[in-house]
XYZ file of C-alpha atoms in Angstrom:
537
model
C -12.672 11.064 8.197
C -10.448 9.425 6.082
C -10.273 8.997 2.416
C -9.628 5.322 1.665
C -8.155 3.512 -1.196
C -8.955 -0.190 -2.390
C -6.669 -2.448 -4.468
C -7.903 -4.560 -7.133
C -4.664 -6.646 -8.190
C -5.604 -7.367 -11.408
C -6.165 -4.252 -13.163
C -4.532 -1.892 -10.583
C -7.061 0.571 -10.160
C -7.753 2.562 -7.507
C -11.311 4.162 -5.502
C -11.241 7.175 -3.531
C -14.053 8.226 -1.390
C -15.058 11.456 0.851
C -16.991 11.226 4.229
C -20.166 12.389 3.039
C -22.238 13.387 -0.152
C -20.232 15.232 -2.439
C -20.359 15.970 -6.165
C -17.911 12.789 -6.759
C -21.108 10.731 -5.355
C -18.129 8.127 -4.220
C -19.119 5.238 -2.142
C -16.797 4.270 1.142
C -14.461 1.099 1.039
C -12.526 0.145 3.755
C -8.891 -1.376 2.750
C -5.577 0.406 3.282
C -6.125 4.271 3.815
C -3.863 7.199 2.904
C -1.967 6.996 5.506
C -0.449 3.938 5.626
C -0.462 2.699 1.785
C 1.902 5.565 0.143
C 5.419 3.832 1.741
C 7.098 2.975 -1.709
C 7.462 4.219 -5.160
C 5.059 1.110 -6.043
C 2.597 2.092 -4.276
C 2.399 5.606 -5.477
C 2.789 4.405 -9.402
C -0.492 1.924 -8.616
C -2.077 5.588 -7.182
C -0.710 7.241 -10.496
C -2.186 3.959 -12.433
C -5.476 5.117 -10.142
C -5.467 8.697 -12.219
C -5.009 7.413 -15.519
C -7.965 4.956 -15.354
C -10.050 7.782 -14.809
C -9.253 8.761 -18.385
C -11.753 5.402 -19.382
C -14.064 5.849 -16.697
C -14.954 9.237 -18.326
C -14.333 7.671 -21.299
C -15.862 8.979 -23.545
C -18.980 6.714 -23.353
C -22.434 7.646 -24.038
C -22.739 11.320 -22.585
C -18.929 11.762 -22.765
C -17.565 14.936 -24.277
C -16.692 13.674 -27.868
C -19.851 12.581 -28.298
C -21.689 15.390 -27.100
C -19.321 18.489 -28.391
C -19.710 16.948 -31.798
C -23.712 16.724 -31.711
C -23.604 20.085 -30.472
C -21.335 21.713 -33.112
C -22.488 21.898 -36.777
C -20.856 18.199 -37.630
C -23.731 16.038 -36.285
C -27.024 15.852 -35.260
C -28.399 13.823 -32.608
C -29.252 10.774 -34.493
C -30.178 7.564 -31.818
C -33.725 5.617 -32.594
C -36.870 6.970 -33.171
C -38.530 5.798 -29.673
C -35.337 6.858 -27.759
C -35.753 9.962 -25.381
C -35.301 12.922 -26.107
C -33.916 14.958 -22.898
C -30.619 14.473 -24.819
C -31.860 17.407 -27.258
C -30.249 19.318 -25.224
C -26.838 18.032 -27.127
C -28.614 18.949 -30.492
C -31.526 21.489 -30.582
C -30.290 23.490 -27.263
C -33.586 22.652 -25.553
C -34.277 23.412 -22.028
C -34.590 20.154 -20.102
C -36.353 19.867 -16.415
C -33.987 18.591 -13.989
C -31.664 17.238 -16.095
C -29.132 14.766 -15.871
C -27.607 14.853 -19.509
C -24.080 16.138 -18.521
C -23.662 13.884 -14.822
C -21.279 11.473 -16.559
C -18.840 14.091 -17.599
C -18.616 16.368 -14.227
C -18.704 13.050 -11.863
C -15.480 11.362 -13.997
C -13.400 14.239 -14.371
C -14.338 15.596 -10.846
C -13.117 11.558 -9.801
C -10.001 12.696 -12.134
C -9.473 15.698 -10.064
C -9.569 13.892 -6.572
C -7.433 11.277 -7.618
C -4.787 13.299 -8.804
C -4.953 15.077 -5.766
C -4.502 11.966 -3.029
C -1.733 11.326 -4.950
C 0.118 14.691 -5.665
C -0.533 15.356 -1.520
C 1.126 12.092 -0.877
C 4.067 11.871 -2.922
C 6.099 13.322 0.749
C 5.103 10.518 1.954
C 6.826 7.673 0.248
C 10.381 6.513 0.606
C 12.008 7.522 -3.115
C 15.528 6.328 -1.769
C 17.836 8.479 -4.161
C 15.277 8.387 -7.301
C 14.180 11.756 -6.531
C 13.422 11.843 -10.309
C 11.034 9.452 -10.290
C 9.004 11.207 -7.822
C 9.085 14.551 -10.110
C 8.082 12.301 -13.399
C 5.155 11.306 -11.244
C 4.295 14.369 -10.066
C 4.116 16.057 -13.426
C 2.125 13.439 -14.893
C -0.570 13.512 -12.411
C -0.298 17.419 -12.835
C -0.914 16.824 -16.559
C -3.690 15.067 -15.804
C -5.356 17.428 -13.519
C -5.055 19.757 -15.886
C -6.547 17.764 -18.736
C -9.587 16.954 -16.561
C -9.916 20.371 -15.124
C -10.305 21.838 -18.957
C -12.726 19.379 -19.848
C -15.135 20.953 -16.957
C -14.234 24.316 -17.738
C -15.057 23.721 -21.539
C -18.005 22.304 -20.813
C -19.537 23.731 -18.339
C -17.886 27.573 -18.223
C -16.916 28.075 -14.550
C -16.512 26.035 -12.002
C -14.562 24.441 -9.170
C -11.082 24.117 -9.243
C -9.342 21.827 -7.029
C -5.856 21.765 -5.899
C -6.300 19.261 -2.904
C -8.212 16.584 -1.561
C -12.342 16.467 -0.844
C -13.041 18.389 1.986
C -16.932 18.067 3.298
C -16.634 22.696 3.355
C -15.807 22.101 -0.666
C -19.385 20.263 -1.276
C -20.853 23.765 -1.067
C -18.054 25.850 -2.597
C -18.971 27.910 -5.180
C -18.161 28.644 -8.645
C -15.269 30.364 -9.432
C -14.373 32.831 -12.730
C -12.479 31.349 -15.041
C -9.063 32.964 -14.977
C -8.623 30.885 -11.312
C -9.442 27.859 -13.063
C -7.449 28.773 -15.487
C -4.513 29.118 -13.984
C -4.465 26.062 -12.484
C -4.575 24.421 -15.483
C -1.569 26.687 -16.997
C 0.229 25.903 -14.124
C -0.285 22.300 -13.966
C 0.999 22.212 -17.344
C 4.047 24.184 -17.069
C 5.172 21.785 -14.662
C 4.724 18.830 -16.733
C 6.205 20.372 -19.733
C 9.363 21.582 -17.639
C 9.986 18.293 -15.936
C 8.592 15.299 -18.035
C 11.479 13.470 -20.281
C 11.693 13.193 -24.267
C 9.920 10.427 -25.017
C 7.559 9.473 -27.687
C 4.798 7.120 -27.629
C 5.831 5.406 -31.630
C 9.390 4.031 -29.927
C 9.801 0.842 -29.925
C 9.344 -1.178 -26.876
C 9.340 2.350 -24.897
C 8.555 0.994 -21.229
C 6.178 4.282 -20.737
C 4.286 3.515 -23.486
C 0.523 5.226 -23.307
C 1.686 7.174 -20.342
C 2.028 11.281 -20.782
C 4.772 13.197 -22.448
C 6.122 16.668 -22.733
C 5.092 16.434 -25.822
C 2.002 15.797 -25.009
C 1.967 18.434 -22.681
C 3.310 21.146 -25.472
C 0.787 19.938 -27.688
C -2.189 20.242 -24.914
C -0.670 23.617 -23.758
C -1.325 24.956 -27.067
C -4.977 23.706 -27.036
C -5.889 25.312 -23.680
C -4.048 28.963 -24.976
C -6.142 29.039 -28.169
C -9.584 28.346 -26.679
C -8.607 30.494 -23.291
C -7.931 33.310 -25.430
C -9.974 33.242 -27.645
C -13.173 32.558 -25.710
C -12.470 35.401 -23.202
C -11.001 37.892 -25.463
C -7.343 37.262 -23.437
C -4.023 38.498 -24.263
C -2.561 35.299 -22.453
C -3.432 32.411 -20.381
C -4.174 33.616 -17.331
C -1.318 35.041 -16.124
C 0.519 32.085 -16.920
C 1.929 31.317 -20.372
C 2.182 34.208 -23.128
C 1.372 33.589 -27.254
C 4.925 33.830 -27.501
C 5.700 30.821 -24.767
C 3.052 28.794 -25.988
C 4.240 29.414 -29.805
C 7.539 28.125 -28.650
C 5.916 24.725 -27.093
C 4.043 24.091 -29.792
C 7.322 24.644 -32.461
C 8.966 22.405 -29.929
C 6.576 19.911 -30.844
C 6.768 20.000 -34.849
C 10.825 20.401 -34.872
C 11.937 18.138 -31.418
C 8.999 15.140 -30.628
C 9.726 12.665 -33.680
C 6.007 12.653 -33.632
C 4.826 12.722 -37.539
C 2.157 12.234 -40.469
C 1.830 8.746 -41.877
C 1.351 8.994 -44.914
C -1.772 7.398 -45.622
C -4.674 9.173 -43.478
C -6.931 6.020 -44.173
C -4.717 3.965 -41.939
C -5.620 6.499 -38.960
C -8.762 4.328 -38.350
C -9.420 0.916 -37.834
C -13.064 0.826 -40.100
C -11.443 2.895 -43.045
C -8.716 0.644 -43.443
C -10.966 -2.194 -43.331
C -13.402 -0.941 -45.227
C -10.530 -1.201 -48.259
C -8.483 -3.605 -49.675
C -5.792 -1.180 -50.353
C -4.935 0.561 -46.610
C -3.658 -1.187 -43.619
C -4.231 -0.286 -40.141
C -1.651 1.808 -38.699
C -2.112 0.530 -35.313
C -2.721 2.140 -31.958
C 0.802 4.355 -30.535
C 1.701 5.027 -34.477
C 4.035 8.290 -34.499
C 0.859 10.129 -35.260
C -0.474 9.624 -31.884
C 0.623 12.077 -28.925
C -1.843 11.198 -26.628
C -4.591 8.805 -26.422
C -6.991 7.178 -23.979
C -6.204 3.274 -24.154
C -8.543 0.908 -23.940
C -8.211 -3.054 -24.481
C -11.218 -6.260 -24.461
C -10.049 -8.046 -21.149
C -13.258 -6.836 -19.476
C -15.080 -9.993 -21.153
C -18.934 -8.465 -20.612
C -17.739 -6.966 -16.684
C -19.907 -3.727 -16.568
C -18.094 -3.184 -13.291
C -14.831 -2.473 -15.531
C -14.000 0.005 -17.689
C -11.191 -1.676 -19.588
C -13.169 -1.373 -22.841
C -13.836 1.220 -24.933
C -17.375 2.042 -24.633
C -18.277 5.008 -26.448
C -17.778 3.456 -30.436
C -21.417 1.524 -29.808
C -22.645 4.794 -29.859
C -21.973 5.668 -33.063
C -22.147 2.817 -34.645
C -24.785 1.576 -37.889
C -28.293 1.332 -36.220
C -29.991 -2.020 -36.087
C -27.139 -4.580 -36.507
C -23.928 -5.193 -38.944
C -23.234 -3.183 -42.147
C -21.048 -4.845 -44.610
C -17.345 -4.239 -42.807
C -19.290 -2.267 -40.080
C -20.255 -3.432 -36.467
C -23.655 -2.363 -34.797
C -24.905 -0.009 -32.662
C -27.174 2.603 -31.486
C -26.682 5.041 -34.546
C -25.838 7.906 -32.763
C -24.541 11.352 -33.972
C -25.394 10.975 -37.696
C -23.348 13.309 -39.926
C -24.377 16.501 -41.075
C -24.617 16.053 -45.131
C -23.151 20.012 -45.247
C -19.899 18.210 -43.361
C -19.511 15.563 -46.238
C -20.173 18.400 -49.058
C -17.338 20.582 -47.360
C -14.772 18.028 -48.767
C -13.127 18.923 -52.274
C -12.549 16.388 -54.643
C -9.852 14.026 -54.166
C -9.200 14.638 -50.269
C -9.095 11.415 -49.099
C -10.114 12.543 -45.635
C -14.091 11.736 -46.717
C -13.906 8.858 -47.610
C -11.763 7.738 -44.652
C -14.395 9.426 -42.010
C -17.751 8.920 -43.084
C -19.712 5.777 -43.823
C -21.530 6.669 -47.124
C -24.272 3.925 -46.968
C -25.608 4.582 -50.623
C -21.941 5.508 -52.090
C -20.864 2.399 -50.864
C -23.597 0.293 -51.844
C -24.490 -0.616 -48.284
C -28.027 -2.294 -47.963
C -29.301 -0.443 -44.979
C -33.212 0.607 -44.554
C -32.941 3.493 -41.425
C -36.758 2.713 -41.463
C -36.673 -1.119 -40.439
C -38.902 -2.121 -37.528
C -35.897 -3.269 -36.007
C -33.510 -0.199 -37.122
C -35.992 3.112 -36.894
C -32.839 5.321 -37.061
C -33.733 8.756 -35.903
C -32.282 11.994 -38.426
C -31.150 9.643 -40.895
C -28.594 11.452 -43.671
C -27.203 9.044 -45.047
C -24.091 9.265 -43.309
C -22.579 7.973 -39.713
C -19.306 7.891 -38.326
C -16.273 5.711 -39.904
C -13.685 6.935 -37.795
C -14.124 4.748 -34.395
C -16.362 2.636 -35.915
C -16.410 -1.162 -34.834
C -15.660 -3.314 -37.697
C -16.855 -7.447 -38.345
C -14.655 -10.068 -39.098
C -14.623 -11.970 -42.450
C -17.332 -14.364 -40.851
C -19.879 -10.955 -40.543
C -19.474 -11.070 -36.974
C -18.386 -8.115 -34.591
C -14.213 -8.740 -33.862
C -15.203 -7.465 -30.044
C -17.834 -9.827 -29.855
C -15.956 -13.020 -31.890
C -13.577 -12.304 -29.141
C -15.557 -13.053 -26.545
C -16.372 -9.592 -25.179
C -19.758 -7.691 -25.493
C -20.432 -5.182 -28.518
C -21.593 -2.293 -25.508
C -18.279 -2.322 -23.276
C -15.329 -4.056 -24.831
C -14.268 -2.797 -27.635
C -10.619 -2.329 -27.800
C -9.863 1.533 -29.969
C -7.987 4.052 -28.374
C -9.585 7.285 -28.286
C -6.724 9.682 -29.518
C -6.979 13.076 -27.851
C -3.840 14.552 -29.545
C -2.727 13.766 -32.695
C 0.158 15.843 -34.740
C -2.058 16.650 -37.225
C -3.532 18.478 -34.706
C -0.349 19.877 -33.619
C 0.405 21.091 -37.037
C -2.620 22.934 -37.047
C -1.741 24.552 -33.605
C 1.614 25.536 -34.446
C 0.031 27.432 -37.408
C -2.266 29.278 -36.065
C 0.049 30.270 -32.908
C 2.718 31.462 -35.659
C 0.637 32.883 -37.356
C 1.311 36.522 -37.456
C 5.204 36.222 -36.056
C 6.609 33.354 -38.392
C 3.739 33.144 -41.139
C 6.287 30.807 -43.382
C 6.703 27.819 -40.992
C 2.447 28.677 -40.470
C 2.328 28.174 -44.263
C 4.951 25.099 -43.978
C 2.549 23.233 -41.407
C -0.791 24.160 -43.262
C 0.979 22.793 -46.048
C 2.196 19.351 -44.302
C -1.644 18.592 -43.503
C -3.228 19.214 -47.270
C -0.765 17.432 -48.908
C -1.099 14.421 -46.946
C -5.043 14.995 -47.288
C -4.628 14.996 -51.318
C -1.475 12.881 -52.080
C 0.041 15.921 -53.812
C 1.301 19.277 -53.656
C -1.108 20.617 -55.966
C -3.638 22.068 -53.368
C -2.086 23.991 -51.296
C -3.778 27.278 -49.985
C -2.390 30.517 -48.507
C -2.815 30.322 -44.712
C -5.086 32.712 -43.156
C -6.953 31.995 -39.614
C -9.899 31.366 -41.704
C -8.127 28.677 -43.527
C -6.370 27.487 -40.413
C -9.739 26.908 -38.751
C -11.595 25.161 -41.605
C -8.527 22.992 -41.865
C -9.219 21.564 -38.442
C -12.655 20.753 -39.595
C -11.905 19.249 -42.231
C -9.213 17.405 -40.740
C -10.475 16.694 -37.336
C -13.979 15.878 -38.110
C -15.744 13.442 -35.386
C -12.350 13.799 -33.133
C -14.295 16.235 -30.278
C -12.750 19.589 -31.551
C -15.184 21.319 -33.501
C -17.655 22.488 -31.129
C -14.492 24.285 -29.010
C -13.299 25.295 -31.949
C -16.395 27.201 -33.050
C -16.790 28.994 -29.208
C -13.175 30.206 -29.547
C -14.374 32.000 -32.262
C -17.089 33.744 -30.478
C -20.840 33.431 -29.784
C -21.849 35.049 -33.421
C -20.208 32.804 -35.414
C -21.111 29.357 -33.525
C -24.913 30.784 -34.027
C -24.241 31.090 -38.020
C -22.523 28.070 -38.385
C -24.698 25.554 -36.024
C -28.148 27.312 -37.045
C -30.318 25.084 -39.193
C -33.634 26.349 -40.439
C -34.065 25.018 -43.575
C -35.374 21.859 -43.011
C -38.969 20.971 -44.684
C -41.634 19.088 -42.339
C -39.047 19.465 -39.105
C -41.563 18.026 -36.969
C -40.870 14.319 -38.243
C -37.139 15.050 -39.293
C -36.476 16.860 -36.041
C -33.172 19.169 -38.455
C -33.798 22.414 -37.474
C -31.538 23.478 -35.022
C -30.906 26.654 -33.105
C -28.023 27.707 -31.354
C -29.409 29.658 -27.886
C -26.576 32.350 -27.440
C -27.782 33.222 -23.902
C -26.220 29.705 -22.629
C -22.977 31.229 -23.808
C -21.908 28.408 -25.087
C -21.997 25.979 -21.870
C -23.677 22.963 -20.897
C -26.684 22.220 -18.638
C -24.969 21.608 -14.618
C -26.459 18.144 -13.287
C -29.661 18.971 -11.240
C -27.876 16.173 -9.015
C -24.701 18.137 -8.481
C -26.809 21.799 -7.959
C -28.638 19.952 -4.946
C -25.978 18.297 -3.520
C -23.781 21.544 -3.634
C -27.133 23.008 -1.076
C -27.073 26.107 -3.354
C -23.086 26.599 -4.122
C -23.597 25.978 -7.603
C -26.263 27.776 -9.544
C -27.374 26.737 -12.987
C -25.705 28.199 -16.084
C -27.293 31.255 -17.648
C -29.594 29.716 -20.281
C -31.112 26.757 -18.752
């Protein structure tokens, strides 16, 4: 049977569908199919548009993996209202939960990803490129990129599984799992290509016609990533075959010396609510040079649940029970870890631009309101991707005529060059420990405003540096695995909490799941026994 792809003119996005059950769970439509749509290079950039919006479908919304890795790691506890559920403690407390469902959102939308980039990397033959043979290579390398991107998402979540390198086939519903090092390799692949054949550009130029679309920087920069937590997780000399330290040491320098990507210089300005939340920092804005990939969203969805134009995971986060001074609602998920906030020294302004501090800032708030009853209060919630108010008190998404839960307009930034900085010193480590030092250095005195607090680089260093710096940005979790099993037990372990049966604190980190999420009882039955459940669960 034939996969099948539907138009929608307005927002260009695309549906592909299998003949029968898989774990995609895609529905059938019956417009133009594969074989006659991919003619002309416009049709395959409205497939490529097709891939990208997969990006906001898996959006990080509720059950998305920036919400859940952080919940999971030591930075946040579950948080939500008191007379929520609680199958979601799997995110928090590592609990066993009966057939659950907690992870489906995150395998069906990068599995969705996956086939998508596939219809369109198997068709590219098929359209008529004229002499722009170029333009079918960009393509091609960013739907690789993206592949890759949503590939490592499963395999960081979920330890192995099922790599794809062509369309749905009803023999791959019951495939099994695969080790790691396949997957792998895939991924390393995937972004070799893009890094070798994707152009110079930079999201912060002006009027740059690609604008929010992947880069080789990006791919550098996400090459890195991939190396660090491959090797480190599985005790690797190199990515799979693929890429050695040495390779991905020279993408990552590539980055710092060639992108134009930078610092601003005021980290407040990074985030919409901690520049409003002051009278002295401006918003950077969305594609600032800091940004080297993002997931863009915008607030033309007006209230349609049936798009996914609008950034839905912020409501999430967001104060419990209704407006907070400069802050928007929300369900009051994820509420910071106290031990987070103390790990700040004095005068980094990185606290203060990432954490709501209702009592520091004088906020009125009462987590025990009849119409509030915010679960594992602390005291503190989530500034960065916060929703803000307008003068008037009222929500900006919802002043604008779009609804608090769906349309909210932040880009999610994946990579930023902070991030990068942080990379490129860890990868250089041990063969070029000055420029190490010179990038550790780059991040703390942008943190402090000064030179006056800079540290000797160490890995130690390196990797409380991305906490500190990356807080509530989906890396900490990863970046505690990467480490190994003992030292995400000592650092997400919580024991000390008095009367835990009411404050529900006391967390413990269950080694035996190795790390990895619960699989979808949904996706283990439709597989008819390909996939088992992971060890733990």
């Amino acid at each position: 049977m034939k996969k099948f792809i539907q138009l929608f003119a307005v927002t260009a996005i695309l549906t592909i569908t299998s003949c029968s059950k898989d774990f995609l769970d895609t529905s059938p439509v019956t417009e133009a199919t594969t074989e006659n749509f991919y003619k002309i290079p416009s049709e395959a950039f409205q497939g490529l548009v097709a891939v990208y919006d997969a990006l906001q479908q898996g959006g990080d919304a509720y059950g998305g993996s920036l919400l859940t890795s952080e919940i999971a790691s030591d930075n946040c506890f579950l948080g939500f209202g008191s007379q929520d559920g609680t199958g979601i403690n799997e995110w928090d407390r590592f609990q066993t939960v009966p057939n659950s469902e907690t992870n489906n959102a995150v395998w069906k939308a990068n599995y969705l990803g996956i086939a998508r980039a596939n219809i369109l990397l198997e068709h590219l033959d098929q359209v008529n490129w004229g002499s722009d043979t170029a333009l079918r290579t960009q393509y091609e390398a960013e739907a690789k990129f993206l592949r890759a991107y949503f590939h490592f998402e499963l395999a960081r979540t979920f330890g192995d599984i099922i790599p794809l390198d062509h369309t749905i086939k009803t023999t791959d519903n019951t495939l099994p799992r695969v080790d790691a090092a396949t997957t792998y390799e895939l991924i390393a692949s995937d972004l070799k290509f893009a890094v070798d054949n994707l152009e110079n550009d930079n999201y912060s130029t002006p009027n740059n016609a690609k604008y929010g679309r992947i880069t080789k920087w990006a791919a550098e920069t996400y090459m890195a990533k991939v190396y660090l937590f491959y090797t480190g997780y599985y005790n690797k000399p190199d990515l799979a075959g693929v890429v050695t330290q040495a390779q991905a040491t020279t993408y990552i320098d590539d980055v710092i010396n060639n992108s134009g990507h930078d610092l601003i210089s005021d980290y407040s300005q990074l985030w919409v609510a901690s520049a409003a939340s002051s009278t002295s920092h401006i918003y950077a804005g969305e594609g600032n040079t800091e940004d080297i990939f993002a997931i863009r969203y915008d607030n033309i969805g007006k209230g349609d649940w049936n798009l996914h134009d609008g950034n839905r995971f912020v409501v999430n986060i967001a104060p419990r029970g209704g407006g907070v001074g400069v802050y928007s609602n929300g369900w009051g998920g994820g509420t910071v870890n106290p031990a987070l906030v103390a790990a700040y020294e004095v005068g980094d302004t990185r606290k203060a631009a990432s954490f709501i501090d209702f009592v520091g800032e004088g906020l009125t708030y009462d987590p025990n309101a009849s119409n509030i009853s915010q679960r594992q209060y602390t005291g503190y919630s989530w500034k960065k991707y916060c929703p803000v108010n307008n003068t008037s008190g009222v929500g900006i998404t919802t002043a604008n005529g779009g609804n608090f839960q769906v349309d909210n307009y932040e880009d999610i930034v994946i990579l930023r060059f902070a991030d990068a900085l942080l990379l490129a010193a860890e990868l250089n480590l041990t063969s070029n420990p000055a420029f190490a030092q010179t990038c550790l250095d780059r991040v703390r005195d942008r943190a402090f405003g000064d030179t006056t607090h800079r540290v000797a680089v160490s890995k130690a260093i390196i990797l409380n540096e991305r906490r500190l710096e990356l807080a509530l940005e989906g890396n900490r979790y990863y970046d505690l695995l990467r480490q190994g099993l003992a030292v995400a037990k000592a650092a997400i372990d919580k024991t000390d909490s008095t009367n835990d049966v009411n404050t529900g604190f006391n967390v413990s980190f269950r080694s035996e799941t190795l790390g990895w999420f619960a699989i979808p009882q949904t996706q283990i039955l439709l597989s008819a026994g390909g996939i088992s459940q992971n060890p733990g669960w």
